[in-house]
Each structure stands twice: as C-alpha cells, then as structure tokens.
Coordinates of C-alpha atoms in Angstrom, one line a residue:
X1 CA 78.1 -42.1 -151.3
X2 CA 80.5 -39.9 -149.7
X3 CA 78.0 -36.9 -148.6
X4 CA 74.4 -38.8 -148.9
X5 CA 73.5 -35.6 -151.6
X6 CA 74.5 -33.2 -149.2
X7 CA 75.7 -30.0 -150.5
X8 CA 79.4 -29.8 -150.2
X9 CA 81.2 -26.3 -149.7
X10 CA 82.9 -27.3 -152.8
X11 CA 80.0 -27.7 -154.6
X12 CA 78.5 -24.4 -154.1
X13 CA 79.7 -22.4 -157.0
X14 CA 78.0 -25.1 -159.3
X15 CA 74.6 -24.6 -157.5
X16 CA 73.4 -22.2 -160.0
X17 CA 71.4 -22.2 -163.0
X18 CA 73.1 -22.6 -165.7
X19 CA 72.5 -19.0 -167.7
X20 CA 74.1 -17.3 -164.9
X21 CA 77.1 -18.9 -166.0
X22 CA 77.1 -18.3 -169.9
X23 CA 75.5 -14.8 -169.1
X24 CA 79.3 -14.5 -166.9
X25 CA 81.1 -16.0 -169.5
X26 CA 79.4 -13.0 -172.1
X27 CA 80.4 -10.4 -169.9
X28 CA 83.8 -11.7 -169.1
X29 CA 84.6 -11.9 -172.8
X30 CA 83.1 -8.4 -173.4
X31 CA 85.1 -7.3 -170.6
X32 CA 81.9 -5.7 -168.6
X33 CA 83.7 -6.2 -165.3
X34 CA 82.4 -2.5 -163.6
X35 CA 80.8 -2.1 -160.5
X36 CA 77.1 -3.4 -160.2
X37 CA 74.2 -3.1 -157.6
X38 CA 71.9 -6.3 -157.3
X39 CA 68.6 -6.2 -154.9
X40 CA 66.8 -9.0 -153.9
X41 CA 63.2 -8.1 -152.9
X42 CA 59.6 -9.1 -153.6
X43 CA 56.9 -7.8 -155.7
X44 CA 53.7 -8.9 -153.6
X45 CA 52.3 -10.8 -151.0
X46 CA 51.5 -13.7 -151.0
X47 CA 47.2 -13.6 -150.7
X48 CA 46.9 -14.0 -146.9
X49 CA 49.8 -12.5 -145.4
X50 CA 50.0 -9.1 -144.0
X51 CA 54.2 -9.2 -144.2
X52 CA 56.9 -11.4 -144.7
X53 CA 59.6 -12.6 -142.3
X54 CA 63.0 -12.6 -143.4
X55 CA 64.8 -14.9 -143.1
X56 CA 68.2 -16.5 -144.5
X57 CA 69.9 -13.3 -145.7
X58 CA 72.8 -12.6 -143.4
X59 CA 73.3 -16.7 -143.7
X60 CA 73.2 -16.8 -147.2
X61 CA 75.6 -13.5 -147.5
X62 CA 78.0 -15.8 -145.6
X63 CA 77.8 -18.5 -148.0
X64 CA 78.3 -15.9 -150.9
X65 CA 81.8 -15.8 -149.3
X66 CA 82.7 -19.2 -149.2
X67 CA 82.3 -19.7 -153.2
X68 CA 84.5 -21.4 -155.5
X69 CA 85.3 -23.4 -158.4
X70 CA 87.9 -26.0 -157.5
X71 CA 89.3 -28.1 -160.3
X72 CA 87.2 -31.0 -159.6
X73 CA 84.3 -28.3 -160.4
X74 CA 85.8 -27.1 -163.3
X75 CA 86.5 -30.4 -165.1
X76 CA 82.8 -31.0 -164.7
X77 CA 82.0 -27.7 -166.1
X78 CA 84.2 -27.8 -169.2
X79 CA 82.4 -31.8 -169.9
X80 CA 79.3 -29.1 -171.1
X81 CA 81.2 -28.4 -173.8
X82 CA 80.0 -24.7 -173.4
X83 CA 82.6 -22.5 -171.5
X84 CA 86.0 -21.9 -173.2
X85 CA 89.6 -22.5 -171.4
X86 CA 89.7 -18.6 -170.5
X87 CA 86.8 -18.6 -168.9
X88 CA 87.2 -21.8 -166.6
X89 CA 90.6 -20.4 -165.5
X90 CA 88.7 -16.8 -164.4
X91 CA 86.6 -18.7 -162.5
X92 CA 89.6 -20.9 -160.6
X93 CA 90.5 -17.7 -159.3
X94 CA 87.6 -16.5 -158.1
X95 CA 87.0 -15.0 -155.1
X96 CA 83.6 -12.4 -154.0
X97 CA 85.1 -9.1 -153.7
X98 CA 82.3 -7.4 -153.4
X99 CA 80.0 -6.0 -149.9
X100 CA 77.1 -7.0 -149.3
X101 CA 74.0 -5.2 -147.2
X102 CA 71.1 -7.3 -145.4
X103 CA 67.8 -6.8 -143.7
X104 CA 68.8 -8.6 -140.2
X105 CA 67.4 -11.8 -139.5
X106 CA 63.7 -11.6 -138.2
X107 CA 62.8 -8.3 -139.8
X108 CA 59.1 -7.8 -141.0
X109 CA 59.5 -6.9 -144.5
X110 CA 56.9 -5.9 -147.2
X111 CA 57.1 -5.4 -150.8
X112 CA 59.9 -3.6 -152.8
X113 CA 61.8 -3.4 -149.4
X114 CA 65.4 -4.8 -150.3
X115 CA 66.1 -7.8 -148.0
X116 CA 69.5 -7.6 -149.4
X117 CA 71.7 -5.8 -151.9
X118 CA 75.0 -6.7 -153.4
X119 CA 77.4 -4.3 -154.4
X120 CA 80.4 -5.8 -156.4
X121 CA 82.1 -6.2 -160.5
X122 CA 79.2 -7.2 -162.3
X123 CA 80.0 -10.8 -163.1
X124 CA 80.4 -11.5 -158.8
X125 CA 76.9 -10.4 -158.6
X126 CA 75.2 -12.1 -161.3
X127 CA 77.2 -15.6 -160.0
X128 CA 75.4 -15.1 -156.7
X129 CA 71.8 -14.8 -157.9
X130 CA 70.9 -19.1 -157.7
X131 CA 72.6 -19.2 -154.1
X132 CA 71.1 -16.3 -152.5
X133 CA 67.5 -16.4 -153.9
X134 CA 67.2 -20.1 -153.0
X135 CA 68.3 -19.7 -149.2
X136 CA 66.6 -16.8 -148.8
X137 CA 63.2 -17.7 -150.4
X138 CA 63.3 -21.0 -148.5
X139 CA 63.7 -19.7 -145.2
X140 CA 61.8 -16.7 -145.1
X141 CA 58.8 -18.5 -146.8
X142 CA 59.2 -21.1 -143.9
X143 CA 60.0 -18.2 -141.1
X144 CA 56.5 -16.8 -142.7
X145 CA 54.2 -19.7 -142.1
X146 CA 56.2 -20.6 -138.7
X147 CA 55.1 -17.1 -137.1
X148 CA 51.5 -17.2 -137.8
X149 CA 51.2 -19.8 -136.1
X150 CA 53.0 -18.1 -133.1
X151 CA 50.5 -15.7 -133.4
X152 CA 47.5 -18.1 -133.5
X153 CA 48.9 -20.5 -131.0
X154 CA 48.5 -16.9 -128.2
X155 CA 51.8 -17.7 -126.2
X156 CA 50.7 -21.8 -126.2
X157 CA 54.1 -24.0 -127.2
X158 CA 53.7 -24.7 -130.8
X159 CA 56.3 -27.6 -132.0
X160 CA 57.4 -29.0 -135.5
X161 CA 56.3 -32.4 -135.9
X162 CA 57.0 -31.7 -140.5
X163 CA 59.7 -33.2 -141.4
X164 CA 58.5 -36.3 -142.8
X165 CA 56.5 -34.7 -145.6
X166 CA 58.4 -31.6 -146.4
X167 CA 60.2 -31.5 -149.7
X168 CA 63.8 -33.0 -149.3
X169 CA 65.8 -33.3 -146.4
X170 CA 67.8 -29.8 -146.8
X171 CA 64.6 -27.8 -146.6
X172 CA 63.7 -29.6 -143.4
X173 CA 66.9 -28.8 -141.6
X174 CA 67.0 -25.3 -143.0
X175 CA 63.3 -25.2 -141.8
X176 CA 64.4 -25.5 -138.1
X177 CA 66.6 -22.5 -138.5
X178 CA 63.6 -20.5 -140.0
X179 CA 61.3 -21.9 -136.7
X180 CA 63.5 -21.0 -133.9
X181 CA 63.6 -17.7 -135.6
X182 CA 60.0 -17.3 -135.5
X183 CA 59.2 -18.2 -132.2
X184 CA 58.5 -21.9 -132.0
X185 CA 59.2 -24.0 -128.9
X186 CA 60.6 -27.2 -130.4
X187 CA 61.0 -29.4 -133.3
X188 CA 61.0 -33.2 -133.8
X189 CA 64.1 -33.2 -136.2
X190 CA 66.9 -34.4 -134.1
X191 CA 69.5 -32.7 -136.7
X192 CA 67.6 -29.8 -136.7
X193 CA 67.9 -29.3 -133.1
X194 CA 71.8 -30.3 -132.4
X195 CA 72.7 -27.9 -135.6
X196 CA 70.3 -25.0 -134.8
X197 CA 70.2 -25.0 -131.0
X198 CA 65.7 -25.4 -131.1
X199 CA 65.1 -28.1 -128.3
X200 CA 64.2 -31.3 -129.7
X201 CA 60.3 -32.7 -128.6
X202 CA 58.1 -35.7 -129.5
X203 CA 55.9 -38.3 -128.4
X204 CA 55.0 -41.2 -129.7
X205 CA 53.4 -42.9 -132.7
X206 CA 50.5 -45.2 -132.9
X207 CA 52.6 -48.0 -133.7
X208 CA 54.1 -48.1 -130.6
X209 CA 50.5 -48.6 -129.1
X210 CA 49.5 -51.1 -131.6
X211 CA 52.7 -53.0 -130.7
X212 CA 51.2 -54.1 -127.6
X213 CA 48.3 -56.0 -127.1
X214 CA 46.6 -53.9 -124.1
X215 CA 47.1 -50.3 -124.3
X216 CA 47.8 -49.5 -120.6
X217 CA 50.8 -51.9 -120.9
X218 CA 52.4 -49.9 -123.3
X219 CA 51.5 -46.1 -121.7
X220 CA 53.7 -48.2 -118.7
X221 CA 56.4 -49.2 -120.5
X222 CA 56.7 -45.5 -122.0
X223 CA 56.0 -43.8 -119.0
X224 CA 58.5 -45.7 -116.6
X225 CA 61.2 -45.5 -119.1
X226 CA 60.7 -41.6 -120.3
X227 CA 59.2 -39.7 -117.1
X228 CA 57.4 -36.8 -117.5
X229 CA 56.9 -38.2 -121.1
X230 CA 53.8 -37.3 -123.6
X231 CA 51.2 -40.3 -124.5
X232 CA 49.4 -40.4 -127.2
X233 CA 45.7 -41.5 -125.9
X234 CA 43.9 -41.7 -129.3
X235 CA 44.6 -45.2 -130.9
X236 CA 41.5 -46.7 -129.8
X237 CA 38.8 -44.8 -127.8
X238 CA 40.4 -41.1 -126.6
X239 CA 38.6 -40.9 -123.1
X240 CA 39.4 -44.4 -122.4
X241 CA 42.9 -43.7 -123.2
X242 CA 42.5 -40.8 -120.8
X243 CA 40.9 -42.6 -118.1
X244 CA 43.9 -45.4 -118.4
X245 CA 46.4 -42.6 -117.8
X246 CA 44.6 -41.1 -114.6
X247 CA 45.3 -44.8 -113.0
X248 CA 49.0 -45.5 -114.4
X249 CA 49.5 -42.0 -112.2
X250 CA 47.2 -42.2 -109.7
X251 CA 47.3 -45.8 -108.9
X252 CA 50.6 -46.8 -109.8
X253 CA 52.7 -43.5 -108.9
X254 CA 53.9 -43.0 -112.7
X255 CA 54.8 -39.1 -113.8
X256 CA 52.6 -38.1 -116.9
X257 CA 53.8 -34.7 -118.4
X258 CA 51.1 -34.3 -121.4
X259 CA 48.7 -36.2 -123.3
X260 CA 48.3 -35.8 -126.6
X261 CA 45.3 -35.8 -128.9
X262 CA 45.4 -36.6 -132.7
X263 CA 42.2 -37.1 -134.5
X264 CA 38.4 -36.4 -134.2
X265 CA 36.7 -33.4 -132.5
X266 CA 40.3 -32.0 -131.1
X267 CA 38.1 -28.8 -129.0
X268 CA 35.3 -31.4 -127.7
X269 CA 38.1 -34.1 -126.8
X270 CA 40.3 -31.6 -124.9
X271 CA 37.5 -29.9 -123.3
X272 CA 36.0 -33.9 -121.9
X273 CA 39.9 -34.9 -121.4
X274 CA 40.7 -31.9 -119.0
X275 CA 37.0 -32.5 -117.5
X276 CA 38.5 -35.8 -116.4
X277 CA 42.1 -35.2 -115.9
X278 CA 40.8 -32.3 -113.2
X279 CA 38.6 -34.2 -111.4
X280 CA 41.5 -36.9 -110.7
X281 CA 43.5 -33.5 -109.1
X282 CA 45.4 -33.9 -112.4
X283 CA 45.7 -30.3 -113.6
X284 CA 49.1 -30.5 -113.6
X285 CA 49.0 -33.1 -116.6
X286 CA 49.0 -30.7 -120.4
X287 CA 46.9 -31.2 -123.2
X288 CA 48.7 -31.5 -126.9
X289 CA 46.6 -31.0 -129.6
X290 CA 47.7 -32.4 -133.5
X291 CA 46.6 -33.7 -136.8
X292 CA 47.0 -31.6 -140.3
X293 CA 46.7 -28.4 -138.2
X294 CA 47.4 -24.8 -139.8
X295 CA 47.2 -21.4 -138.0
X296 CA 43.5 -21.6 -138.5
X297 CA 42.3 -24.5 -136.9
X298 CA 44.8 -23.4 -134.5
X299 CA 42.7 -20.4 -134.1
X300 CA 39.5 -22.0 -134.1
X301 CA 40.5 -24.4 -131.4
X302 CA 41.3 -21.3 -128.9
X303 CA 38.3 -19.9 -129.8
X304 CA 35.6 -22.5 -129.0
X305 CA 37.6 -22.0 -125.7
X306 CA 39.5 -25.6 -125.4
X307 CA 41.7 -25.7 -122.7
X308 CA 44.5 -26.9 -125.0
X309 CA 48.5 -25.9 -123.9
X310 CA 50.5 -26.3 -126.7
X311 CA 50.1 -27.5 -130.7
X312 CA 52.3 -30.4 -132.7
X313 CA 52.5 -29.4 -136.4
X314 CA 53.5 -30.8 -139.6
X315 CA 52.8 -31.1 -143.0
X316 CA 51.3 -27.4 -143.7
X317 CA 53.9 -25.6 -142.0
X318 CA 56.7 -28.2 -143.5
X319 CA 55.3 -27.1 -146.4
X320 CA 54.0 -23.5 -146.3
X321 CA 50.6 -25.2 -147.9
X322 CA 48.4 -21.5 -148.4
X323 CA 51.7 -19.9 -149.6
X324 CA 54.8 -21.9 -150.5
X325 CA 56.5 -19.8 -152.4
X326 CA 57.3 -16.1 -152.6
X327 CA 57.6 -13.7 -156.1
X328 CA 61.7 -13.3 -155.2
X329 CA 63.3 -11.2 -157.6
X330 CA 67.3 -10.3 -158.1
X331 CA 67.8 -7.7 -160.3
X332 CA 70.4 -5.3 -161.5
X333 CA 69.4 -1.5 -160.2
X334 CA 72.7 0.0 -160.9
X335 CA 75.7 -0.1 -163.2
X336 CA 78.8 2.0 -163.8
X337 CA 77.0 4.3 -161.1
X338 CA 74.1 4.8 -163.2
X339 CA 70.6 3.4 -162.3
X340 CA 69.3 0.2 -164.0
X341 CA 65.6 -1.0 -164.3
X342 CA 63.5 -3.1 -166.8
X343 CA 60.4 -1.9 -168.1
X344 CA 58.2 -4.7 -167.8
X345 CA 54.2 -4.4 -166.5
X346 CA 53.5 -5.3 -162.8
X347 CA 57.8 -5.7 -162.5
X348 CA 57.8 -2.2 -160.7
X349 CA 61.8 -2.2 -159.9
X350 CA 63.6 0.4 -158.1
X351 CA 67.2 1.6 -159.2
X352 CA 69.6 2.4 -157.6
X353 CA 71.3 1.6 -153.8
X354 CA 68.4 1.6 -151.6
X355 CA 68.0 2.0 -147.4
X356 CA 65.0 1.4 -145.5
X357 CA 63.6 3.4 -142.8
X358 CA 61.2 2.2 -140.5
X359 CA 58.9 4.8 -138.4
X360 CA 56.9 4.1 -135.1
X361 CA 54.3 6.0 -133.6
X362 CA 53.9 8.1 -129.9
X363 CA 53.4 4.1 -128.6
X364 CA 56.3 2.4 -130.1
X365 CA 54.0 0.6 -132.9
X366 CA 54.8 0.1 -136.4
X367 CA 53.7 3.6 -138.6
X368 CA 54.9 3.1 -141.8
X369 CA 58.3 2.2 -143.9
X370 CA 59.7 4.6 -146.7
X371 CA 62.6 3.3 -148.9
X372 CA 65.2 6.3 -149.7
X373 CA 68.1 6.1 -151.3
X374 CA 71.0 5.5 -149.4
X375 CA 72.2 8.9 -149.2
X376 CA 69.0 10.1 -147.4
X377 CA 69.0 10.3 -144.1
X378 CA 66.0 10.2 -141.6
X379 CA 64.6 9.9 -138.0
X380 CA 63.6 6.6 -138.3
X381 CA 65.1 3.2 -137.5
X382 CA 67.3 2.3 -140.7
X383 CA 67.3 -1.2 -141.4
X384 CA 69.8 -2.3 -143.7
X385 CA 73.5 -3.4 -142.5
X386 CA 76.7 -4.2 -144.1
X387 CA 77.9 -7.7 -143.1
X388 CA 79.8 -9.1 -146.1
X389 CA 83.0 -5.7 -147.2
X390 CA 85.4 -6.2 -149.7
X391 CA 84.6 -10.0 -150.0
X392 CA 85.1 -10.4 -146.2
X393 CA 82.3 -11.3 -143.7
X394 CA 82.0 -7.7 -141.3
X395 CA 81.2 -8.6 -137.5
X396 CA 79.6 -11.3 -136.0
X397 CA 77.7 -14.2 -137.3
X398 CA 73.9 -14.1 -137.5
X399 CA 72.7 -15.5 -133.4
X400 CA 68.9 -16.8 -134.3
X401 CA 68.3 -16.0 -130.4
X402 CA 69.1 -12.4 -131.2
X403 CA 66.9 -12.9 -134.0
X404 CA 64.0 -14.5 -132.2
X405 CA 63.9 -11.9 -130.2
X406 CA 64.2 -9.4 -132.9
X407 CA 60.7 -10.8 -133.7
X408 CA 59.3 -11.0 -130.1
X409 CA 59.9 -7.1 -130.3
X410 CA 58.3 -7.1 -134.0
X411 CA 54.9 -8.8 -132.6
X412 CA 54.8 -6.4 -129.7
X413 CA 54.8 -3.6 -132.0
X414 CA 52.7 -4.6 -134.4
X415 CA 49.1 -3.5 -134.8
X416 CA 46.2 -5.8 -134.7
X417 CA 45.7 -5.6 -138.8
X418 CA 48.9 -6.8 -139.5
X419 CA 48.7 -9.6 -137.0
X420 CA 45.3 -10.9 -138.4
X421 CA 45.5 -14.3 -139.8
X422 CA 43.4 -12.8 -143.0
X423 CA 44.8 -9.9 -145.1
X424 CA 44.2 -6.6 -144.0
X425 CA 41.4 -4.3 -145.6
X426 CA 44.4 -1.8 -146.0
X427 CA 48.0 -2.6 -146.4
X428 CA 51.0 -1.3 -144.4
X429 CA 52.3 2.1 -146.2
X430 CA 55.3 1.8 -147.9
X431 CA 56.3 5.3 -149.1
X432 CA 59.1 5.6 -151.9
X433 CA 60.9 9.1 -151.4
X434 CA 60.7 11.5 -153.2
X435 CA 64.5 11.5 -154.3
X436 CA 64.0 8.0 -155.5
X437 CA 60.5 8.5 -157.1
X438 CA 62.6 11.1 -159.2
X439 CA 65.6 8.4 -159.8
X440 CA 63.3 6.1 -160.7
X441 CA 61.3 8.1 -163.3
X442 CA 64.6 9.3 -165.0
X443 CA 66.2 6.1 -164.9
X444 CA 62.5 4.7 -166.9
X445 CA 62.7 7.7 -169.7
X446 CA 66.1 6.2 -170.0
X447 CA 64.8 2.9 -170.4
X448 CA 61.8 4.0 -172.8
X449 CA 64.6 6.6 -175.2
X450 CA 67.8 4.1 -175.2
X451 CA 66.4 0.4 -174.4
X452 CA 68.1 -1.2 -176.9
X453 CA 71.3 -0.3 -175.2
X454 CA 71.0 -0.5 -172.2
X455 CA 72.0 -3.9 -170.9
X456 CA 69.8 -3.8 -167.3

C-alpha cells in the first residue's frame, strides 16, 4: 500500500477511458497526426443555476503537462492484449506539445462558452479528454454549489463541515480548492487546509458530550483546553446547554468564542439563545448554525431574521445534492485548419478556435457575453488566456487568492437575477458573432453534404 489509492504522477496517463486510447492507436496507425482544436464547454445549466463557476482549468492544463507513460505503465497496458508494440513505444515518448487556452480560475461562465481549448497534433488532444473533463467538471460543479451559498449566507462565515459523506477522498480534497475559490471561510478537512492554504475550523461532536456524564464538565474540559473554542449546546436540551455556558464564562472566567446549534427549530433556537446570551452581557459570544443545510435553508434562516453569524455545511455541498454533475463536453471544432462539428439534436457545437468577450454596462455590471472567433477583436474584456505553449506551462501558477477575488469582483458586478438562488425568468445573453454564426453554418452544410468523411 505504497500510495493508499492515491493518484501517482505516474499514473496519470492511464487515467483515461479506455477508447481514447484505441481511438489514438487508429489515428497513429493511419498517420492522422495534424493539428487539432479541442473545446471543453457545456451545453446547459443545470435547472437552478443562473451560471457556472469555473473552476479547475488552469490546474488541470498543468497536469496535461505532466503526462506520461513510463514502462511500468506500459507493461500494464500491453497485459490488454489490445495495443501493438509500435504503439506502446509512441506513447513512451510522449510528451504534450501542444498550447493550451483557459478561462481563469473563478470566471462566471454560461453555456457554449469554452472554459478551455487545446490546440495540439490530434492524437495529444484526444489523450487529454479523461484528465481534463474529470478535474474540471469536479471542481467547477463544487466551486458552483460552494458560491451560492456565499451568496445566501450575506457576508456570514460559511465553513465546510462535508467531507465525511462526499464521494471518495480525492473529491473531498479537490473540493477545498474549489471552496476557497468561491468564497468560503474555512473547512474541517485538515488536508484540505495544509495543501490549499483555506483555514482549518471545527467544533465538536456529540460524542464528546456524551462521553461525560454531566454536560458542563465536558463544555469545561473543552473550553479550558481550546479557548475561544465553539460548543456544541444541543445534545440534550439547547437552552439548558446555553444557560450552562453563560456560567462556565460568567462564573468561572472561561473564554467562549461561539456556540453552535445542530438540530430542531435552528431560527427559533438562535433567536431564544442570543435572547439569553445578551442578557448575560454576552454579545460578544457567535451563534453557529448546522444540520443538512443547503443555500435555502440558509436563506430562510436570514430571513425569519435569526441573529445567526456564520453556517457549518456538509453533505449537500460535499455533494452538490440539487445539481451534482454538469453536461461537460470535449469535442473536436477544428482539424487540418478546417472547422469540425457533429450534427447531433440539442449537441449545438461551435467550430472552430473560439474567444470570449465579456461586456459591462455604464455601472460596471455584467451586460452580456458574445463568443467570436479568435481573430475578432472587440471592446470588451476578453477572457480566455494561454497558459500551457508548446507543451510548456506559460507564466505563473493558478493563486486561488487571486481567484477568490476574481469572484468577489464577479458578485459585485453581478445583477440581482443572476444572483437569485432560483433560475432567472430570462437567461444571461450569450450572443454568437456573426463571423462564427457564418463558420458554423458552413462548417454544418459540410457536415450535412460529406458526413460520411468527415472524421469530427
């Protein structure tokens, strides 16, 4: 058990479906080895969301970087009995070549917008599909969930208390990348936080209370040994569990920092629980609120007007509950300089090497987005960068403060519609130019005269 089931950098070019690599092999004996433009973008949104937050693309373009196919790999690979000797030794020496062009970190991004594109020989790009969909899709679904509840939290502390019940241990430490990117103020996971830089937070469990046999002795033992720590005051009776921490402070000089509620009536108990903590002169003493909470019953908790100062949550952000997954697609858009696109219904795909430009009004606020092709050129913020030329990361690493901020700005400039917890009556406007309308109609009478040949 040398890595626990940890992915190993060696490993990576064998996390990939298995087509991609017979579909290389094809090409690589057919010698298609010309230049090729992949996009990775999304078809829809997911029912209640208003946009997505990217997330994992600059990372994951990094990664693309670091692929191999050491003989360790290769030995396992020929045991398939599928790839022939020429093949295997193509892919000993392989090595991306290719550039790469990414939405940064913590960009708002709606449907058909590119999050990234890959320029490169078509067999580099088609190796990279598994790799980049399955960071990307993870984190940004994640980022997702994690900022509405930024937004319904209203500038309270909102920490991750999920992953106990999230699915597999590499989804929960990638999930702490995706929440410090979205705005939230701390996380439980104690990997998480050392690799990711998001401060770690907690409290306590019940068990610790049940341990004892008198509830104030255990509040004590907690308190003197952590001060400033969080209680948990809901084991047995909530205001009585309240009332025991007004005397360990008042009486006996402990230093309380929060309490923290975790079943019934969470708006009645924190409005009672501040009633009492006041009257002791305890304002100074938060309230935590947490128990199977999503960005709604965040948002109903504010809005019965409980005076609650910051929310633990867990399982339906660990696990994006509403929406956990997103319609992620990776498609070729361009061969041998000419565009590519499938013909399929509801698969709108659009050929070709894409920018997007993002316009904001007279007030700084989002307008609307128009994808162009990358030879356009427009007033507008563009939005996609190159960080991966030649085969060779370009500047700087992706900073998740830079990118946490990045969304800070985002929320600011956001209208009220797109910050709504339920979908908009009207969507944000995407506009397709009009050059790339025309590249795209051309490209499908193509499609619909010479399918059979071509290979997009």
């Amino acid at each position: 058990m040398d890595h626990l089931g940890e992915l190993k950098t060696e490993e990576l070019g064998l996390f990939i479906d298995l087509y991609e690599l017979t579909m290389a092999q094809a090409y690589h004996s057919e010698q298609l080895e010309d230049r090729a433009l992949f996009t990775l973008h999304f078809r829809k949104l997911p029912e209640q969301r208003n946009f997505m937050l990217a997330c994992g693309q600059h990372y994951a373009a990094l990664l693309a970087t670091a692929l191999r196919f050491p003989p360790e790999q290769l030995e396992h690979l020929a045991s398939l009995d599928v790839f022939t000797d020429d093949f295997l030794q193509w892919l000993g020496n392989f090595r991306f070549t290719g550039d790469i062009r990414v939405l940064p970190e913590g960009t708002p991004v709606f449907p058909h917008e590119p999050l990234l594109e890959v320029e490169a020989p078509l067999i580099e790009g088609q190796l990279l599909e598994t790799l980049l969909m399955n960071y990307v899709s993870t984190e940004t679904v994640l980022a997702s969930k994690a900022v509405r509840m930024v937004i319904a939290a209203e500038g309270r502390s909102v920490v991750d208390f999920g992953m106990r019940r999230m699915h597999g241990y590499d989804a929960a430490l990638r999930g702490v990348r995706a929440y410090r990117t979205a705005g939230l103020a701390a996380t439980s996971n104690v990997l998480g936080s050392l690799r990711y830089g998001l401060p770690a937070n907690g409290t306590m469990a019940h068990s610790y209370i049940q341990a004892y046999k008198d509830e104030m002795e255990a509040f004590r033992h907690y308190a003197r040994l952590y001060p400033g720590t969080t209680l948990l005051v809901d084991t047995y009776d909530t205001i009585k569990g309240v009332d025991k921490v007004i005397r360990l402070v008042k009486e006996e000089g402990f230093e309380v920092g929060a309490i923290r509620l975790d079943s019934g009536d969470l708006a009645e108990l924190a409005r009672a629980s501040r009633k009492r903590l006041d009257e002791a002169g305890l304002d100074q003493i938060r309230i935590v609120v947490s128990s199977g909470l999503d960005e709604w019953s965040m948002q109903e908790i504010i809005d019965a007007g409980a005076p609650v100062d910051g929310f633990g949550v867990g399982t339906k952000l660990g696990v994006s509950e509403d929406a956990p997954a997103i319609d992620l697609a990776y498609k070729l858009t361009e061969y041998r300089k000419e565009p590519r696109l499938k013909n399929s219904p509801g698969k709108k795909l659009l050929p070709g090497r894409k920018q997007v430009w993002r316009f904001r009004d007279a007030h700084g606020c989002y307008s609307y987005d128009e994808i162009c092709r990358d030879t356009e050129q427009r007033d507008g913020e563009s939005l996609l960068v190159t960080v991966v030329r030649n085969g060779e990361p370009v500047g700087p690493e992706p900073d998740i403060e830079e990118s946490r901020e990045r969304v800070k700005r985002a929320l600011d400039e956001m209208g009220p519609a797109m910050l709504a917890l339920d979908r908009a009556e009207k969507d944000y406007d995407i506009r397709i130019s009009e050059e790339l309308d025309q590249l795209y109609r051309e490209a499908l009478e193509a499609v619909s005269e010479n399918g059979s040949d071509n290979r997009g």
